[in-house]
Short mmCIF file of C-alpha atoms in Angstrom, two decimals:
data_model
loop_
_atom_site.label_atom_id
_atom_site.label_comp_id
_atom_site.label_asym_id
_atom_site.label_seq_id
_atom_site.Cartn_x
_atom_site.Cartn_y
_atom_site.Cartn_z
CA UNK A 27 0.00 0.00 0.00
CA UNK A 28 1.49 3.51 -1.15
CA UNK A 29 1.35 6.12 1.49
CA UNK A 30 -1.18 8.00 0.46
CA UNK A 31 -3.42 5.03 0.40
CA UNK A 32 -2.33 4.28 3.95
CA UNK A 33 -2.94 8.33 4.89
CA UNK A 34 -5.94 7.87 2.80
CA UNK A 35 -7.23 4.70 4.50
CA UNK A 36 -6.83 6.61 7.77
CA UNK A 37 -8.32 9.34 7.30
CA UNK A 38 -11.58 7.90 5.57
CA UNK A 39 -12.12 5.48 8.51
CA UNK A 40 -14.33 7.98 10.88
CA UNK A 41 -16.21 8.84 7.70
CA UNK A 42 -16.89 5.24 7.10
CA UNK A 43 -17.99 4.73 10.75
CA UNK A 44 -20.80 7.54 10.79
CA UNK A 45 -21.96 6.54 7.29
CA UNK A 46 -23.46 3.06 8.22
CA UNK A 47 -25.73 5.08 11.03
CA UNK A 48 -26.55 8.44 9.02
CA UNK A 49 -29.37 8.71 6.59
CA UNK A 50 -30.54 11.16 4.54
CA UNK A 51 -29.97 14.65 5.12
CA UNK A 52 -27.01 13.42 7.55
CA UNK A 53 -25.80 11.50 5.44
CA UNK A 54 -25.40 14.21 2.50
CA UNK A 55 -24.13 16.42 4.96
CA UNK A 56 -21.47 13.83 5.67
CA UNK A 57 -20.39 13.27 2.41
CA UNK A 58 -19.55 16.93 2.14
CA UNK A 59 -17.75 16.61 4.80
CA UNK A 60 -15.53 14.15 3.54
CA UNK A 61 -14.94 15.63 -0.02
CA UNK A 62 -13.67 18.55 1.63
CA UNK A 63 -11.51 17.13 4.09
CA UNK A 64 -8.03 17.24 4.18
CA UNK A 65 -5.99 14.18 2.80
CA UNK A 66 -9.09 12.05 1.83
CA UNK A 67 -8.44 11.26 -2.14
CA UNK A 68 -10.47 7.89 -2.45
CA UNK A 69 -13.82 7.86 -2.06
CA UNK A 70 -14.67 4.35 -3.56
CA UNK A 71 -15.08 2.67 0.01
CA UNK A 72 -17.84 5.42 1.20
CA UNK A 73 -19.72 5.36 -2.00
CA UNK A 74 -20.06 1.27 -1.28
CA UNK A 75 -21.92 1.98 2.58
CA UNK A 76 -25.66 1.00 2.00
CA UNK A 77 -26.83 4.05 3.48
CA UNK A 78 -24.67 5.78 1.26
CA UNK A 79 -26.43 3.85 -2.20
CA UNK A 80 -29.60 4.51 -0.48
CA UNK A 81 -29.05 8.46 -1.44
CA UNK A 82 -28.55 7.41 -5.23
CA UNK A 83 -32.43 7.06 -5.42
CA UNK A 84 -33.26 10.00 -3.58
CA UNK A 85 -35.35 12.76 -4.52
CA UNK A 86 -33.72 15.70 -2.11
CA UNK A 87 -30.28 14.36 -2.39
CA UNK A 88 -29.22 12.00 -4.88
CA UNK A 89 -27.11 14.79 -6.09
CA UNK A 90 -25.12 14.49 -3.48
CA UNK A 91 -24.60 10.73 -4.56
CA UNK A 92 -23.75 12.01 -8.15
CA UNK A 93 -20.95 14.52 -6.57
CA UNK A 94 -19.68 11.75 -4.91
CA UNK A 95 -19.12 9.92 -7.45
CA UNK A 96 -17.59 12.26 -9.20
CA UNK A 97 -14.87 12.81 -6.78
CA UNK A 98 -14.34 8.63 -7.37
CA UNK A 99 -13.40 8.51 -10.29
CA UNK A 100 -14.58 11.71 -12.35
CA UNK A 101 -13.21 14.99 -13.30
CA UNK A 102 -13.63 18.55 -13.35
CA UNK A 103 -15.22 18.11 -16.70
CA UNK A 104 -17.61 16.27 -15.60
CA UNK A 105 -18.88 18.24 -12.68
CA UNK A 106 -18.87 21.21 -15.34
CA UNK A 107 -21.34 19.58 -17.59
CA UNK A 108 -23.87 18.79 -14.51
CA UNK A 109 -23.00 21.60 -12.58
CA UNK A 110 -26.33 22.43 -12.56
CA UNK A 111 -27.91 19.53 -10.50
CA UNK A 112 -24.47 19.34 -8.57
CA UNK A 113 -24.04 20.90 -5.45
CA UNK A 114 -21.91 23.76 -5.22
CA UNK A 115 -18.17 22.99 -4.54
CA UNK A 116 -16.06 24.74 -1.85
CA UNK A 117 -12.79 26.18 -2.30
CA UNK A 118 -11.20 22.93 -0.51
CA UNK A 119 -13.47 20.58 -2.89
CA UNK A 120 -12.79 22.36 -5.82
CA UNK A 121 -9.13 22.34 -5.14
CA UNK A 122 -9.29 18.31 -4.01
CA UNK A 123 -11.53 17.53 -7.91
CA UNK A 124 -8.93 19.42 -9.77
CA UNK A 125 -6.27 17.60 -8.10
CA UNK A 126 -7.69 14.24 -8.31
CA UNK A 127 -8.15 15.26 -12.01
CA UNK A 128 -4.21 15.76 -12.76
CA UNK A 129 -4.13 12.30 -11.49
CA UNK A 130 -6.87 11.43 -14.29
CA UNK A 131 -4.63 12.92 -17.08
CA UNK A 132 -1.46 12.00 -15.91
CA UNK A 133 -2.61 8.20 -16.22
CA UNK A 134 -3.44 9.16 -20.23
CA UNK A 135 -0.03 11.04 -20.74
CA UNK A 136 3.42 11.76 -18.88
CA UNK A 137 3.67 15.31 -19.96
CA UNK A 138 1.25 17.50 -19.84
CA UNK A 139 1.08 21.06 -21.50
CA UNK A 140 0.37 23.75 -18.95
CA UNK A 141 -2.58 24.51 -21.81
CA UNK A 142 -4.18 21.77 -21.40
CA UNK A 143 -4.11 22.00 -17.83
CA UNK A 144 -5.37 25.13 -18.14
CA UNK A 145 -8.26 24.32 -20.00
CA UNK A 146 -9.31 21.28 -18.41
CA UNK A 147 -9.00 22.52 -14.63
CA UNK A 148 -10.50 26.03 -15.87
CA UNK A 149 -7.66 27.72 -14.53
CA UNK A 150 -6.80 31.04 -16.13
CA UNK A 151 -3.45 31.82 -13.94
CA UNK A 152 -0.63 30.18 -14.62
CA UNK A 153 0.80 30.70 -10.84
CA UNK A 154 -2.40 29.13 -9.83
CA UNK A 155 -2.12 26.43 -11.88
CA UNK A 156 1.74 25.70 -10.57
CA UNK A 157 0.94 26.30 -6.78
CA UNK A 158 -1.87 23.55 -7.23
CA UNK A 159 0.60 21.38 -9.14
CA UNK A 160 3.29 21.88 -6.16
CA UNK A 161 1.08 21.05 -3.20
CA UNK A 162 -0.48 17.66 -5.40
CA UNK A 163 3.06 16.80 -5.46
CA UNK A 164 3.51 17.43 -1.77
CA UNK A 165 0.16 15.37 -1.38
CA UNK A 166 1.53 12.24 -2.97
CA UNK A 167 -1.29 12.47 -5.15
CA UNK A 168 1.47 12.85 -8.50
CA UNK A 169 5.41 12.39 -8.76
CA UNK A 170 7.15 14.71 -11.13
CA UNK A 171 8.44 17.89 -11.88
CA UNK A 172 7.37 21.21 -13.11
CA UNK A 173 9.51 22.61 -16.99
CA UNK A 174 8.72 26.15 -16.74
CA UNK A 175 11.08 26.47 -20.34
CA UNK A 176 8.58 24.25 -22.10
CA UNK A 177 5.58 24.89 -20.02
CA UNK A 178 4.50 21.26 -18.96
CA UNK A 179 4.43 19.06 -16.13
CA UNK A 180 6.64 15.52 -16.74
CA UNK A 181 5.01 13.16 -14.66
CA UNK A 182 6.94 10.32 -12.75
CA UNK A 183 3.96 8.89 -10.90
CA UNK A 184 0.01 9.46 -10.30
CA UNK A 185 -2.47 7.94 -7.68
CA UNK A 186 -4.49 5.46 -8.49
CA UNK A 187 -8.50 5.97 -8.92
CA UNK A 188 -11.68 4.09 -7.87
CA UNK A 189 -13.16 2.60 -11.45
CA UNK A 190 -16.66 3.30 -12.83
CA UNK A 191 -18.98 0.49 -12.51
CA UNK A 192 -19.78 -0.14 -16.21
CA UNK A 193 -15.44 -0.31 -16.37
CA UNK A 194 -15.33 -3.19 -14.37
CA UNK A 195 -16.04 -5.86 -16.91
CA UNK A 196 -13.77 -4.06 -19.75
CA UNK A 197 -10.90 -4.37 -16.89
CA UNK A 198 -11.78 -7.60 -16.21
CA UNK A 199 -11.73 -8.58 -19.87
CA UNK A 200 -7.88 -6.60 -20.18
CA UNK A 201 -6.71 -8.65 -17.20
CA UNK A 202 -8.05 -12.36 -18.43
CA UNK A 203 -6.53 -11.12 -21.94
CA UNK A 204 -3.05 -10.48 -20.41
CA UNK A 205 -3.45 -13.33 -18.24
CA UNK A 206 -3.88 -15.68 -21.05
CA UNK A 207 -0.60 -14.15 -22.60
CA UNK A 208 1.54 -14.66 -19.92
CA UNK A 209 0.19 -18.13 -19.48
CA UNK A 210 1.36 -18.62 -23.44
CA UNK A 211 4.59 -16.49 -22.57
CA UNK A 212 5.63 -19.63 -19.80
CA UNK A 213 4.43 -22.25 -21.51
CA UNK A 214 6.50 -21.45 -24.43
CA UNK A 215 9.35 -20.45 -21.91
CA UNK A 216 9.00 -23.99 -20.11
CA UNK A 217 9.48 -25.62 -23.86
CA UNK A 218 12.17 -23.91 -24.74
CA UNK A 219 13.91 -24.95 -21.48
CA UNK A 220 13.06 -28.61 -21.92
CA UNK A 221 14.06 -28.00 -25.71
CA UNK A 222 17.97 -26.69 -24.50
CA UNK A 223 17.94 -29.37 -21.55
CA UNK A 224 17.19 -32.22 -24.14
CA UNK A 225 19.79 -31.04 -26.50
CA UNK A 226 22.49 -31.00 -23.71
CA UNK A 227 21.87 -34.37 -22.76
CA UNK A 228 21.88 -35.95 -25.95
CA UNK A 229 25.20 -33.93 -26.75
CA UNK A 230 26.55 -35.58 -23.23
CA UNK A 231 25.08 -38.85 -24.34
CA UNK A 232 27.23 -38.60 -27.99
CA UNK A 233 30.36 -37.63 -26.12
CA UNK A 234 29.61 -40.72 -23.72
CA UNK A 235 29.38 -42.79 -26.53
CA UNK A 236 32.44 -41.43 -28.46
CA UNK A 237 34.56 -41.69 -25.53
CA UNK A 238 33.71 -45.54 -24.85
CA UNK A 239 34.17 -46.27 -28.74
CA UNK A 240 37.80 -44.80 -28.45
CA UNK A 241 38.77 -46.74 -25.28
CA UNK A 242 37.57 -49.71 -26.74
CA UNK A 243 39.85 -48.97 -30.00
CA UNK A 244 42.99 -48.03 -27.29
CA UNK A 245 42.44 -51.62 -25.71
CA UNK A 246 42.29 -53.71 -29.11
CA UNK A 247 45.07 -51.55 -30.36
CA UNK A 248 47.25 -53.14 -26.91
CA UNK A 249 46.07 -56.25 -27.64
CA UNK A 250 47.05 -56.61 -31.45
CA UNK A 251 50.23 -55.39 -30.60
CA UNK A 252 50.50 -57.90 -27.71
CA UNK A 253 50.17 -60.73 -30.17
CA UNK A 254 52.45 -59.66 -32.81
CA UNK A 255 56.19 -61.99 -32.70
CA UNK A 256 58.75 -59.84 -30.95
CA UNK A 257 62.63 -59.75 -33.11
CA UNK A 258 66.01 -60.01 -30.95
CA UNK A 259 67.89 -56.78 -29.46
CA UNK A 260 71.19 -58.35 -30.76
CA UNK A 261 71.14 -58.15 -34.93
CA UNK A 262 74.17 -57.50 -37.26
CA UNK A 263 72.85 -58.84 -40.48
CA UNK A 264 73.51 -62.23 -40.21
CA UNK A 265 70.98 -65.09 -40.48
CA UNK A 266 67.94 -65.63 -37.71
CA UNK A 267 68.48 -69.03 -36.10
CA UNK A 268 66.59 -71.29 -34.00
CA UNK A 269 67.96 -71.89 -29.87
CA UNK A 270 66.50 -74.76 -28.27
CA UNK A 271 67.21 -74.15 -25.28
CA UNK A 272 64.83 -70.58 -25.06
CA UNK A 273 63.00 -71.36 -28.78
CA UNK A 274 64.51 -67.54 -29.39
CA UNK A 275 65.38 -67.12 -32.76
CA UNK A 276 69.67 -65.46 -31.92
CA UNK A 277 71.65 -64.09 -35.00
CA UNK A 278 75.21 -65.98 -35.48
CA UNK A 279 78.24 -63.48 -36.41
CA UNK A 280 79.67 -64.40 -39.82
CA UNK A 281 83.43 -64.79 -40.28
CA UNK A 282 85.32 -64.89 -43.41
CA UNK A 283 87.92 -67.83 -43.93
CA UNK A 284 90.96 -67.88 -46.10
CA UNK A 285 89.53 -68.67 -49.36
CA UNK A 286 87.49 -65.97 -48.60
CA UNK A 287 84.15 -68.20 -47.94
CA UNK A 288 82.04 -67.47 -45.41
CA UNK A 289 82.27 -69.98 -42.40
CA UNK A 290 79.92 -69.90 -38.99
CA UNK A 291 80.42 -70.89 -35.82
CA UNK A 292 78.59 -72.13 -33.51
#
């Protein structure tokens, strides 16, 4: 919870309390009350108190209802173009809408012209229009900062608002929509994974494989060489014979006799 929900939340409460006990005249009296009081920026709690909804059907003060609702989640456009069978606003309530409506258009856009500011908050002084700006921001109700050079208002962050009734299912519909796309998002996610995780262990499983297929080629490699007839460190040339005494095969030096003919000893 944000702090100016918390300051909000606290601030409401005694409002909340006397509404489920005050009916009609005291109750429209209370609401007033609460649309002008200090620090009290959601009003979607006291609009749901029964005694509260009881005023929407009203004769003498169903207006009171309407203004209410307005402060929810309206604007100061839209007490403008019922300002007729509105109740008049105070300095403090007309301050609070115009406030709560910067939050309104800051939600649409992050900068916002000081002439359309103007306009919309039917403000005609510019100084007015920055001192309201300056104590929203002290308010929590926005985050941002004021460009006097290009006359706007760069918004960082903006309160949220209670939502219309007839909003609800459109909301609804956005958040089963994205739901449904992140769903897709992990599921394709979660493939991929198993995709790279499959692919690593059948890489693991070919190197396994290779490896065993070259030991096995190292140990018949020893072995063939193991069986292959081994000749004698001692060999000049001469002629392999046969010792049967070791079955070696020895090499007997050659010597030359007189007449030149080779002769061997044994």
């Amino acid at each position: 919870m944000s702090v100016l929900a918390a300051s909000t939340a606290t601030k409401l409460e005694p409002f909340l309390l006397l509404a489920k006990s005050a009916k009609s005249a005291a109750c429209a009296q209370l609401i007033q009350d609460a649309l002008a009081a200090p620090g009290v920026f959601v009003f979607g709690e006291l609009l749901d108190v029964p005694s509260v909804r009881e005023l929407e059907n009203s004769e003498q003060h169903s207006q009171h209802f309407r203004l209410l609702s307005i402060f929810a989640y309206g604007t100061v456009q839209d007490y403008k173009a019922n300002q007729a069978s509105l109740p008049a606003l105070t300095p403090q309530q007309l301050k609070k809408l115009r406030q709560l409506t910067i939050a309104t258009l800051s939600s649409r856009s992050r900068v916002l012209g000081y002439d359309l500011l103007l306009e919309v908050l039917d403000i005609d002084n510019l100084r007015e229009l920055e001192d309201l700006i300056i104590d929203a921001i002290y308010q929590n109700i926005i985050s941002g900062k004021l460009d006097q050079r290009k006359k706007c208002l760069v918004v960082e962050f903006a309160m949220g608002r209670d939502v219309k009734p007839d909003q609800v299912h459109a909301i609804l519909g956005i958040l089963r929509e994205w739901l449904a796309t992140s769903e897709n998002i992990l599921t394709q996610t979660e493939n991929k994974i198993q995709s790279v995780r499959d692919e690593a262990l059948a890489r693991q499983a070919d190197a396994d494989n290779f490896q065993r297929q070259l030991e096995d080629a190292k140990s018949r490699t020893k072995a063939t060489a193991a069986q292959r007839p081994r000749r004698s460190d001692f060999d000049m040339g001469g002629i392999m014979l046969s010792d049967d005494r070791d079955d070696h095969p020895r090499t007997m030096p050659k010597r030359k006799g007189k007449d030149g003919v080779h002769s061997f000893r044994r």
